[in-house]
Amino acid sequence: MDKFQIKNMNLYYDKFHALKDINLNMQENKITAFIGPSGCGKSTLLKSLNRMNDLVEGCKITGDIRLDGEDIYGNMDVNLLRKRVGMVFQKANPFPMSVYDNIAFGPRTHGIKSKKQLDEIVEQSLRDAAIWDELKDRLKKSALGLSGGQQQRLCIARALAVKPEVLLMDEATSALDPISTGKIEELCLKLKKQYTIIMVTHNMQQALRISDYTAFFLLGEMVEYNNTDTIFSSPKNKKTEEYITGRFG
């Protein structure tokens, strides 16, 4: 079942044509990876899936992007869209407040006031992000005191707290050490049972290890999209092959 359907999408920053005629369907409860050299449009596409590009001046999008068949650039409330489509950024960005308040922030914004309910959400979100045992005795301490890997898993927990359907990850492990990266990869494999995950990664081995589908981008175009094993073992396009064998990029 397709979660996102993108049809004839073009994106411009003023005169610059950043994404060219993108057609792509992404499946529910799968991990889809976007790979390609820097500046090829991967993150730009990811951010358009929850309308983060609305914040960029001069950004114009044509074509069609649908979430469960619903046009996300139509009448959809952008706050509701961002509740359904959460995002984790490259650099962990915990709020300067306690671990507890970081997680409770989203649910409170959406009107949940009961302490008992918030306690349950905080615990469940931290469990879902596989970090409850490490943080359960530090809930009242500042999130800024955590290690980089813990901060990133806290940000994943914070995204999960509002019960999204989709998790966008923009190079979420690129600033982390191999052990923290491994923990987040394991976590993604668990989370895809409940969520649809779409990730931008510079790390091709990561795409190969955990994604079900891979899209290869070059200069604003989607060159090839297929299941990950096929992309890496027998790509149809010569440019894809050159990129994954390390001849450029």
mmCIF file of C-alpha atoms in Angstrom:
data_model
loop_
_atom_site.group_PDB
_atom_site.id
_atom_site.type_symbol
_atom_site.label_atom_id
_atom_site.label_comp_id
_atom_site.label_asym_id
_atom_site.label_seq_id
_atom_site.Cartn_x
_atom_site.Cartn_y
_atom_site.Cartn_z
ATOM 1 C CA MET A 1 0.000 0.000 0.000
ATOM 2 C CA ASP A 2 1.370 3.410 -0.978
ATOM 3 C CA LYS A 3 1.718 5.953 1.810
ATOM 4 C CA PHE A 4 3.047 8.818 -0.305
ATOM 5 C CA GLN A 5 2.391 9.365 -3.988
ATOM 6 C CA ILE A 6 4.447 12.006 -5.803
ATOM 7 C CA LYS A 7 3.437 12.869 -9.345
ATOM 8 C CA ASN A 8 5.145 15.218 -11.826
ATOM 9 C CA MET A 9 6.601 17.240 -8.981
ATOM 10 C CA ASN A 10 8.880 20.179 -9.712
ATOM 11 C CA LEU A 11 10.422 22.470 -7.133
ATOM 12 C CA TYR A 12 11.974 25.882 -7.759
ATOM 13 C CA TYR A 13 13.899 28.240 -5.516
ATOM 14 C CA ASP A 14 13.163 31.466 -7.419
ATOM 15 C CA LYS A 15 14.745 30.729 -10.826
ATOM 16 C CA PHE A 16 16.681 27.641 -9.723
ATOM 17 C CA HIS A 17 15.002 24.374 -10.741
ATOM 18 C CA ALA A 18 15.959 22.182 -7.761
ATOM 19 C CA LEU A 19 13.770 19.096 -8.382
ATOM 20 C CA LYS A 20 12.752 18.014 -11.863
ATOM 21 C CA ASP A 21 9.678 15.979 -12.665
ATOM 22 C CA ILE A 22 9.757 13.587 -9.699
ATOM 23 C CA ASN A 23 7.426 10.575 -9.842
ATOM 24 C CA LEU A 24 7.641 8.283 -6.854
ATOM 25 C CA ASN A 25 5.345 6.128 -4.724
ATOM 26 C CA MET A 26 6.541 5.158 -1.261
ATOM 27 C CA GLN A 27 5.112 2.204 0.577
ATOM 28 C CA GLU A 28 3.596 2.026 4.013
ATOM 29 C CA ASN A 29 5.608 0.283 6.780
ATOM 30 C CA LYS A 30 8.758 0.215 4.682
ATOM 31 C CA ILE A 31 12.040 2.083 4.890
ATOM 32 C CA THR A 32 12.791 4.117 1.762
ATOM 33 C CA ALA A 33 16.275 5.610 1.415
ATOM 34 C CA PHE A 34 17.242 8.593 -0.739
ATOM 35 C CA ILE A 35 20.873 8.440 -1.863
ATOM 36 C CA GLY A 36 22.999 10.597 -4.141
ATOM 37 C CA PRO A 37 25.800 13.190 -3.975
ATOM 38 C CA SER A 38 25.477 16.408 -1.938
ATOM 39 C CA GLY A 39 23.208 19.022 -3.443
ATOM 40 C CA CYS A 40 21.255 16.618 -5.642
ATOM 41 C CA GLY A 41 17.866 17.384 -4.054
ATOM 42 C CA LYS A 42 17.424 14.522 -1.554
ATOM 43 C CA SER A 43 16.822 16.695 1.514
ATOM 44 C CA THR A 44 14.772 19.182 -0.489
ATOM 45 C CA LEU A 45 12.406 16.381 -1.492
ATOM 46 C CA LEU A 46 12.275 15.001 2.052
ATOM 47 C CA LYS A 47 11.361 18.420 3.467
ATOM 48 C CA SER A 48 8.579 18.882 0.946
ATOM 49 C CA LEU A 49 6.844 15.789 2.379
ATOM 50 C CA ASN A 50 5.901 17.725 5.508
ATOM 51 C CA ARG A 51 6.012 21.168 3.907
ATOM 52 C CA MET A 52 9.165 22.338 5.668
ATOM 53 C CA ASN A 53 9.984 24.128 2.418
ATOM 54 C CA ASP A 54 7.007 26.431 3.056
ATOM 55 C CA LEU A 55 9.413 28.301 5.331
ATOM 56 C CA VAL A 56 11.893 28.953 2.496
ATOM 57 C CA GLU A 57 11.374 32.219 0.656
ATOM 58 C CA GLY A 58 10.919 31.922 -3.106
ATOM 59 C CA CYS A 59 10.181 28.187 -2.973
ATOM 60 C CA LYS A 60 7.529 27.062 -5.436
ATOM 61 C CA ILE A 61 6.240 23.530 -5.970
ATOM 62 C CA THR A 62 4.177 22.233 -8.885
ATOM 63 C CA GLY A 63 2.730 18.775 -9.391
ATOM 64 C CA ASP A 64 1.099 16.559 -6.842
ATOM 65 C CA ILE A 65 2.158 15.124 -3.473
ATOM 66 C CA ARG A 66 -0.388 12.934 -1.710
ATOM 67 C CA LEU A 67 -0.416 11.294 1.707
ATOM 68 C CA ASP A 68 -2.908 8.398 1.731
ATOM 69 C CA GLY A 69 -4.420 9.882 -1.420
ATOM 70 C CA GLU A 70 -4.897 13.353 0.118
ATOM 71 C CA ASP A 71 -3.191 16.362 -1.503
ATOM 72 C CA ILE A 72 -0.828 17.746 1.153
ATOM 73 C CA TYR A 73 -0.528 21.102 -0.650
ATOM 74 C CA GLY A 74 -4.319 21.385 -1.007
ATOM 75 C CA ASN A 75 -6.536 22.226 1.943
ATOM 76 C CA MET A 76 -4.613 20.133 4.451
ATOM 77 C CA ASP A 77 -3.833 21.917 7.723
ATOM 78 C CA VAL A 78 -0.045 22.102 7.860
ATOM 79 C CA ASN A 79 0.016 21.511 11.648
ATOM 80 C CA LEU A 80 -2.005 18.352 11.186
ATOM 81 C CA LEU A 81 0.309 17.278 8.364
ATOM 82 C CA ARG A 82 3.372 17.722 10.609
ATOM 83 C CA LYS A 83 1.667 15.719 13.347
ATOM 84 C CA ARG A 84 1.186 12.874 10.844
ATOM 85 C CA VAL A 85 4.647 13.261 9.292
ATOM 86 C CA GLY A 86 7.345 13.729 11.932
ATOM 87 C CA MET A 87 10.936 14.709 11.228
ATOM 88 C CA VAL A 88 14.346 13.996 12.721
ATOM 89 C CA PHE A 89 17.187 16.223 11.579
ATOM 90 C CA GLN A 90 20.858 15.662 10.916
ATOM 91 C CA LYS A 91 21.921 17.457 14.064
ATOM 92 C CA ALA A 92 20.132 16.443 17.234
ATOM 93 C CA ASN A 93 18.126 19.465 18.360
ATOM 94 C CA PRO A 94 16.710 18.805 21.829
ATOM 95 C CA PHE A 95 14.898 21.759 23.369
ATOM 96 C CA PRO A 96 16.748 23.412 26.300
ATOM 97 C CA MET A 97 14.460 21.789 28.868
ATOM 98 C CA SER A 98 14.166 18.504 30.720
ATOM 99 C CA VAL A 99 14.035 15.121 28.993
ATOM 100 C CA TYR A 100 10.394 14.801 30.139
ATOM 101 C CA ASP A 101 9.372 18.215 28.815
ATOM 102 C CA ASN A 102 11.025 17.533 25.453
ATOM 103 C CA ILE A 103 8.786 14.508 24.918
ATOM 104 C CA ALA A 104 5.654 16.065 26.441
ATOM 105 C CA PHE A 105 6.015 19.224 24.339
ATOM 106 C CA GLY A 106 4.184 17.932 21.238
ATOM 107 C CA PRO A 107 1.312 16.194 23.052
ATOM 108 C CA ARG A 108 0.785 19.329 25.198
ATOM 109 C CA THR A 109 0.695 21.470 22.062
ATOM 110 C CA HIS A 110 -2.026 19.182 20.736
ATOM 111 C CA GLY A 111 -4.095 19.680 23.888
ATOM 112 C CA ILE A 112 -3.128 16.811 26.218
ATOM 113 C CA LYS A 113 -2.995 18.186 29.771
ATOM 114 C CA SER A 114 -3.458 15.160 32.057
ATOM 115 C CA LYS A 115 -0.245 14.323 33.936
ATOM 116 C CA LYS A 116 -1.097 10.626 33.954
ATOM 117 C CA GLN A 117 -1.558 10.638 30.182
ATOM 118 C CA LEU A 118 1.632 12.628 29.626
ATOM 119 C CA ASP A 119 3.591 10.263 31.917
ATOM 120 C CA GLU A 120 2.379 7.326 29.815
ATOM 121 C CA ILE A 121 3.246 9.044 26.521
ATOM 122 C CA VAL A 122 6.730 9.988 27.760
ATOM 123 C CA GLU A 123 7.489 6.451 28.902
ATOM 124 C CA GLN A 124 6.050 4.811 25.776
ATOM 125 C CA SER A 125 7.871 7.186 23.407
ATOM 126 C CA LEU A 126 11.199 6.631 25.159
ATOM 127 C CA ARG A 127 10.598 2.877 25.087
ATOM 128 C CA ASP A 128 9.744 3.046 21.383
ATOM 129 C CA ALA A 129 13.006 4.918 20.820
ATOM 130 C CA ALA A 130 14.869 2.231 22.822
ATOM 131 C CA ILE A 131 16.212 4.715 25.352
ATOM 132 C CA TRP A 132 13.849 4.422 28.346
ATOM 133 C CA ASP A 133 16.276 2.357 30.424
ATOM 134 C CA GLU A 134 19.044 4.894 29.907
ATOM 135 C CA LEU A 135 16.890 7.923 30.711
ATOM 136 C CA LYS A 136 14.215 6.822 33.162
ATOM 137 C CA ASP A 137 16.191 8.195 36.133
ATOM 138 C CA ARG A 138 17.068 11.434 34.306
ATOM 139 C CA LEU A 139 13.640 12.600 33.178
ATOM 140 C CA LYS A 140 13.871 15.856 35.137
ATOM 141 C CA LYS A 141 17.416 16.638 34.003
ATOM 142 C CA SER A 142 18.246 18.835 31.028
ATOM 143 C CA ALA A 143 18.246 17.058 27.677
ATOM 144 C CA LEU A 144 21.317 19.094 26.740
ATOM 145 C CA GLY A 145 23.421 16.996 29.151
ATOM 146 C CA LEU A 146 22.931 13.812 27.098
ATOM 147 C CA SER A 147 25.485 12.365 24.667
ATOM 148 C CA GLY A 148 25.016 12.996 20.935
ATOM 149 C CA GLY A 149 23.594 9.532 20.313
ATOM 150 C CA GLN A 150 21.193 9.828 23.252
ATOM 151 C CA GLN A 151 20.085 13.277 22.103
ATOM 152 C CA GLN A 152 19.288 11.914 18.655
ATOM 153 C CA ARG A 153 17.244 9.031 20.088
ATOM 154 C CA LEU A 154 15.492 11.551 22.350
ATOM 155 C CA CYS A 155 14.595 13.546 19.204
ATOM 156 C CA ILE A 156 13.195 10.356 17.664
ATOM 157 C CA ALA A 157 11.163 9.769 20.846
ATOM 158 C CA ARG A 158 9.950 13.382 20.688
ATOM 159 C CA ALA A 159 8.817 12.853 17.083
ATOM 160 C CA LEU A 160 7.021 9.605 18.071
ATOM 161 C CA ALA A 161 5.213 11.231 21.021
ATOM 162 C CA VAL A 162 2.531 12.787 18.792
ATOM 163 C CA LYS A 163 1.842 9.405 17.147
ATOM 164 C CA PRO A 164 2.882 10.206 13.578
ATOM 165 C CA GLU A 165 2.321 7.830 10.665
ATOM 166 C CA VAL A 166 5.538 8.708 8.854
ATOM 167 C CA LEU A 167 9.016 9.473 10.166
ATOM 168 C CA LEU A 168 11.322 11.538 7.947
ATOM 169 C CA MET A 169 15.016 11.222 8.826
ATOM 170 C CA ASP A 170 17.408 13.710 7.269
ATOM 171 C CA GLU A 171 20.846 12.099 7.660
ATOM 172 C CA ALA A 172 19.883 11.372 11.243
ATOM 173 C CA THR A 173 23.055 9.388 11.981
ATOM 174 C CA SER A 174 25.681 11.327 10.034
ATOM 175 C CA ALA A 175 26.995 13.156 13.122
ATOM 176 C CA LEU A 176 27.096 10.037 15.304
ATOM 177 C CA ASP A 177 29.689 7.425 16.202
ATOM 178 C CA PRO A 178 29.309 3.866 14.797
ATOM 179 C CA ILE A 179 27.768 2.459 18.012
ATOM 180 C CA SER A 180 25.057 5.146 18.195
ATOM 181 C CA THR A 181 24.475 4.760 14.460
ATOM 182 C CA GLY A 182 23.982 1.016 14.915
ATOM 183 C CA LYS A 183 21.448 1.617 17.696
ATOM 184 C CA ILE A 184 19.430 3.974 15.524
ATOM 185 C CA GLU A 185 19.543 1.557 12.570
ATOM 186 C CA GLU A 186 18.254 -1.258 14.803
ATOM 187 C CA LEU A 187 15.589 1.084 16.049
ATOM 188 C CA CYS A 188 14.459 1.927 12.501
ATOM 189 C CA LEU A 189 14.046 -1.760 11.692
ATOM 190 C CA LYS A 190 11.779 -2.122 14.756
ATOM 191 C CA LEU A 191 9.849 1.080 14.110
ATOM 192 C CA LYS A 192 8.880 0.203 10.547
ATOM 193 C CA LYS A 193 6.341 -2.266 11.940
ATOM 194 C CA GLN A 194 4.350 0.780 13.093
ATOM 195 C CA TYR A 195 5.642 3.622 10.954
ATOM 196 C CA THR A 196 6.637 4.432 7.406
ATOM 197 C CA ILE A 197 10.250 5.663 7.394
ATOM 198 C CA ILE A 198 11.791 7.817 4.677
ATOM 199 C CA MET A 199 15.460 8.627 5.133
ATOM 200 C CA VAL A 200 18.117 10.658 3.410
ATOM 201 C CA THR A 201 21.535 9.082 3.889
ATOM 202 C CA HIS A 202 25.038 9.744 2.631
ATOM 203 C CA ASN A 203 26.004 6.334 3.874
ATOM 204 C CA MET A 204 25.302 3.819 1.134
ATOM 205 C CA GLN A 205 26.077 0.910 3.430
ATOM 206 C CA GLN A 206 23.338 2.170 5.723
ATOM 207 C CA ALA A 207 20.838 2.230 2.856
ATOM 208 C CA LEU A 208 21.873 -1.313 1.969
ATOM 209 C CA ARG A 209 21.630 -2.510 5.592
ATOM 210 C CA ILE A 210 18.223 -1.203 6.532
ATOM 211 C CA SER A 211 16.153 0.152 3.641
ATOM 212 C CA ASP A 212 13.573 -1.786 1.637
ATOM 213 C CA TYR A 213 13.596 0.661 -1.279
ATOM 214 C CA THR A 214 16.215 3.085 -2.552
ATOM 215 C CA ALA A 215 15.896 6.128 -4.790
ATOM 216 C CA PHE A 216 19.055 7.524 -6.406
ATOM 217 C CA PHE A 217 19.117 11.260 -7.155
ATOM 218 C CA LEU A 218 21.465 13.266 -9.321
ATOM 219 C CA LEU A 219 21.287 17.004 -10.093
ATOM 220 C CA GLY A 220 17.655 17.307 -9.049
ATOM 221 C CA GLU A 221 16.443 14.270 -10.966
ATOM 222 C CA MET A 222 15.461 10.866 -9.687
ATOM 223 C CA VAL A 223 17.627 8.592 -11.791
ATOM 224 C CA GLU A 224 16.427 5.241 -10.490
ATOM 225 C CA TYR A 225 14.079 3.785 -7.892
ATOM 226 C CA ASN A 226 13.733 0.124 -6.995
ATOM 227 C CA ASN A 227 13.965 -2.304 -4.129
ATOM 228 C CA THR A 228 17.291 -1.806 -2.405
ATOM 229 C CA ASP A 229 18.825 -5.166 -3.304
ATOM 230 C CA THR A 230 18.180 -4.563 -7.000
ATOM 231 C CA ILE A 231 19.567 -1.018 -6.920
ATOM 232 C CA PHE A 232 22.793 -2.248 -5.327
ATOM 233 C CA SER A 233 23.235 -5.569 -7.137
ATOM 234 C CA SER A 234 21.947 -4.838 -10.645
ATOM 235 C CA PRO A 235 21.118 -1.172 -11.212
ATOM 236 C CA LYS A 236 19.496 -0.439 -14.555
ATOM 237 C CA ASN A 237 21.119 2.959 -15.013
ATOM 238 C CA LYS A 238 24.826 3.427 -15.634
ATOM 239 C CA LYS A 239 24.908 6.570 -13.458
ATOM 240 C CA THR A 240 23.493 4.623 -10.519
ATOM 241 C CA GLU A 241 26.116 1.956 -11.004
ATOM 242 C CA GLU A 242 28.922 4.540 -11.163
ATOM 243 C CA TYR A 243 27.697 6.186 -7.967
ATOM 244 C CA ILE A 244 27.298 3.027 -5.910
ATOM 245 C CA THR A 245 30.650 1.639 -7.022
ATOM 246 C CA GLY A 246 32.261 4.883 -5.916
ATOM 247 C CA ARG A 247 33.319 6.239 -9.279
ATOM 248 C CA PHE A 248 31.909 9.642 -8.421
ATOM 249 C CA GLY A 249 30.114 11.421 -5.571
#
